[in-house]
Structures are given as C-alpha cells and as structure tokens.
Amino acid sequence: MNLIDAVSRNYFIKELYPNGLIEDMLIGRIGFDCDNKFCVNFHTKQKPVKEVEKWGIWGENYDVVVICLLGQRVKNVVISNWDRISFAPVTWTGEGENMTFHTSGDDWEVSLTFGDLVFQECRTYIW
C-alpha cells in the first residue's frame, strides 16, 4: 500500500504518479481538529509523470509537490522530535477499517493510525 492507495478522490494524484509515490517524502504539516479530524501534507521531490501547466516547469518553477489531505477517525498518534523531521521513506499498512503511515529517521518518528484520508489539493515550491 502507498499514499495513493490510501486516499479517497485520488484521481488527480494517480494522473501525476501512475506508478505510485516511491521516493522519500516529508510530512510538512500535521494538525488535529475537533470531531476527530486531522490534516496532513506530504511533500515529495518525485517528478510527476504529467506536467501541470499552471505549475510551470519542473526544476525551474518547482521541484517539490505538496499533497494536502484531510482525514478522520484518528486512533493512535506518535510524534517524537518533530523539530528534526526530514525526507524519509513512508510505510503504509492497513488493517480492517484502519490505516497507518509511519516514517522515521535516526532521532525522530511520526506514526498515525486513522480511518479515512481525502485528497484536497496540491501545491508546489522550489526546495
């Protein structure tokens, strides 16, 4: 399982990355709201297969795509040493109605178990 498989309304992301997101990602934002909802932004340096005209040219106008998602039904959260987070592999697992993503480095870790993720938008920037 990868991010694309875990997300509802993933048509646009599938067009950008038909072979999946296989490179390291950075969790650039994670926030929790009332009613057991959350938002998470995954940053990837993986070049999209499809060009998006309004974004410009890869490597010139942007070299990172931010995938913004909303989720619900948070179960478990682990965040340690958030100030040290960086690009790293993200693993995805699913069990029953729950999914989990996990990423870590030498001295940091982020893991979240939840029920649903829904695609909201993509943004871009130069790293």
PDB file of C-alpha atoms in Angstrom, residues 45-118:
ATOM      1  CA  LYS A  45      10.607  15.538  -4.650  1.00  0.00           C
ATOM      2  CA  GLN A  46       9.433  12.854  -7.086  1.00  0.00           C
ATOM      3  CA  LYS A  47       8.851  14.406 -10.515  1.00  0.00           C
ATOM      4  CA  PRO A  48       5.251  13.973 -11.717  1.00  0.00           C
ATOM      5  CA  VAL A  49       4.736  11.980 -14.925  1.00  0.00           C
ATOM      6  CA  LYS A  50       2.177  14.535 -16.130  1.00  0.00           C
ATOM      7  CA  GLU A  51       3.020  18.218 -16.410  1.00  0.00           C
ATOM      8  CA  VAL A  52       0.570  20.701 -14.916  1.00  0.00           C
ATOM      9  CA  GLU A  53       0.726  23.896 -16.956  1.00  0.00           C
ATOM     10  CA  LYS A  54      -0.110  26.300 -14.127  1.00  0.00           C
ATOM     11  CA  TRP A  55       2.784  24.911 -12.031  1.00  0.00           C
ATOM     12  CA  GLY A  56       5.375  25.754 -14.659  1.00  0.00           C
ATOM     13  CA  ILE A  57       8.473  23.715 -15.471  1.00  0.00           C
ATOM     14  CA  TRP A  58       9.919  21.041 -13.143  1.00  0.00           C
ATOM     15  CA  GLY A  59      13.298  22.114 -11.819  1.00  0.00           C
ATOM     16  CA  GLU A  60      12.743  25.717 -12.848  1.00  0.00           C
ATOM     17  CA  ASN A  61       9.452  26.797 -11.238  1.00  0.00           C
ATOM     18  CA  TYR A  62       9.085  23.942  -8.759  1.00  0.00           C
ATOM     19  CA  ASP A  63      10.827  20.782  -7.598  1.00  0.00           C
ATOM     20  CA  VAL A  64       8.558  19.730  -4.734  1.00  0.00           C
ATOM     21  CA  VAL A  65       4.859  18.801  -4.863  1.00  0.00           C
ATOM     22  CA  VAL A  66       2.831  19.088  -1.657  1.00  0.00           C
ATOM     23  CA  ILE A  67      -0.130  16.717  -1.405  1.00  0.00           C
ATOM     24  CA  CYS A  68      -2.693  18.125   1.052  1.00  0.00           C
ATOM     25  CA  LEU A  69      -5.101  15.681   2.683  1.00  0.00           C
ATOM     26  CA  LEU A  70      -7.891  15.667   5.260  1.00  0.00           C
ATOM     27  CA  GLY A  71      -8.591  12.653   7.420  1.00  0.00           C
ATOM     28  CA  GLN A  72     -10.812  11.434  10.216  1.00  0.00           C
ATOM     29  CA  ARG A  73     -11.138   8.799  12.903  1.00  0.00           C
ATOM     30  CA  VAL A  74      -7.701   9.248  14.475  1.00  0.00           C
ATOM     31  CA  LYS A  75      -6.763   6.263  16.608  1.00  0.00           C
ATOM     32  CA  ASN A  76      -3.082   6.442  17.577  1.00  0.00           C
ATOM     33  CA  VAL A  77      -0.505   9.187  17.165  1.00  0.00           C
ATOM     34  CA  VAL A  78       3.253   9.063  17.721  1.00  0.00           C
ATOM     35  CA  ILE A  79       5.333  12.185  17.109  1.00  0.00           C
ATOM     36  CA  SER A  80       8.825  12.437  18.526  1.00  0.00           C
ATOM     37  CA  ASN A  81      11.434  15.112  17.863  1.00  0.00           C
ATOM     38  CA  TRP A  82       9.255  16.927  15.307  1.00  0.00           C
ATOM     39  CA  ASP A  83      11.940  19.619  15.002  1.00  0.00           C
ATOM     40  CA  ARG A  84      14.277  17.071  13.355  1.00  0.00           C
ATOM     41  CA  ILE A  85      11.869  15.621  10.779  1.00  0.00           C
ATOM     42  CA  SER A  86      13.168  15.308   7.218  1.00  0.00           C
ATOM     43  CA  PHE A  87      12.554  13.489   3.937  1.00  0.00           C
ATOM     44  CA  ALA A  88      12.400   9.726   4.545  1.00  0.00           C
ATOM     45  CA  PRO A  89      10.570   6.612   3.342  1.00  0.00           C
ATOM     46  CA  VAL A  90       6.920   6.374   4.426  1.00  0.00           C
ATOM     47  CA  THR A  91       5.388   2.956   5.020  1.00  0.00           C
ATOM     48  CA  TRP A  92       1.639   2.342   4.834  1.00  0.00           C
ATOM     49  CA  THR A  93      -0.308  -0.520   6.362  1.00  0.00           C
ATOM     50  CA  GLY A  94      -3.995  -1.290   6.537  1.00  0.00           C
ATOM     51  CA  GLU A  95      -5.915  -3.491   8.915  1.00  0.00           C
ATOM     52  CA  GLY A  96      -9.707  -3.624   8.844  1.00  0.00           C
ATOM     53  CA  GLU A  97     -11.081  -0.095   8.720  1.00  0.00           C
ATOM     54  CA  ASN A  98      -7.808   1.440   9.943  1.00  0.00           C
ATOM     55  CA  MET A  99      -4.728   2.579   8.057  1.00  0.00           C
ATOM     56  CA  THR A 100      -1.362   3.615   9.438  1.00  0.00           C
ATOM     57  CA  PHE A 101       1.502   5.609   7.988  1.00  0.00           C
ATOM     58  CA  HIS A 102       4.923   5.590   9.607  1.00  0.00           C
ATOM     59  CA  THR A 103       8.111   7.483   8.858  1.00  0.00           C
ATOM     60  CA  SER A 104      11.258   7.887  10.905  1.00  0.00           C
ATOM     61  CA  GLY A 105      14.903   8.919  10.923  1.00  0.00           C
ATOM     62  CA  ASP A 106      17.819   8.404  13.279  1.00  0.00           C
ATOM     63  CA  ASP A 107      16.301  10.500  16.062  1.00  0.00           C
ATOM     64  CA  TRP A 108      12.698  11.252  15.058  1.00  0.00           C
ATOM     65  CA  GLU A 109       9.460   9.398  14.302  1.00  0.00           C
ATOM     66  CA  VAL A 110       5.923  10.094  13.088  1.00  0.00           C
ATOM     67  CA  SER A 111       3.163   7.487  13.023  1.00  0.00           C
ATOM     68  CA  LEU A 112      -0.598   7.912  12.719  1.00  0.00           C
ATOM     69  CA  THR A 113      -3.414   5.363  12.662  1.00  0.00           C
ATOM     70  CA  PHE A 114      -6.690   6.649  11.225  1.00  0.00           C
ATOM     71  CA  GLY A 115      -9.859   5.758   9.316  1.00  0.00           C
ATOM     72  CA  ASP A 116     -10.037   7.891   6.147  1.00  0.00           C
ATOM     73  CA  LEU A 117      -7.960  10.254   4.015  1.00  0.00           C
ATOM     74  CA  VAL A 118      -9.408  12.534   1.333  1.00  0.00           C
TER      75      VAL A 118
END
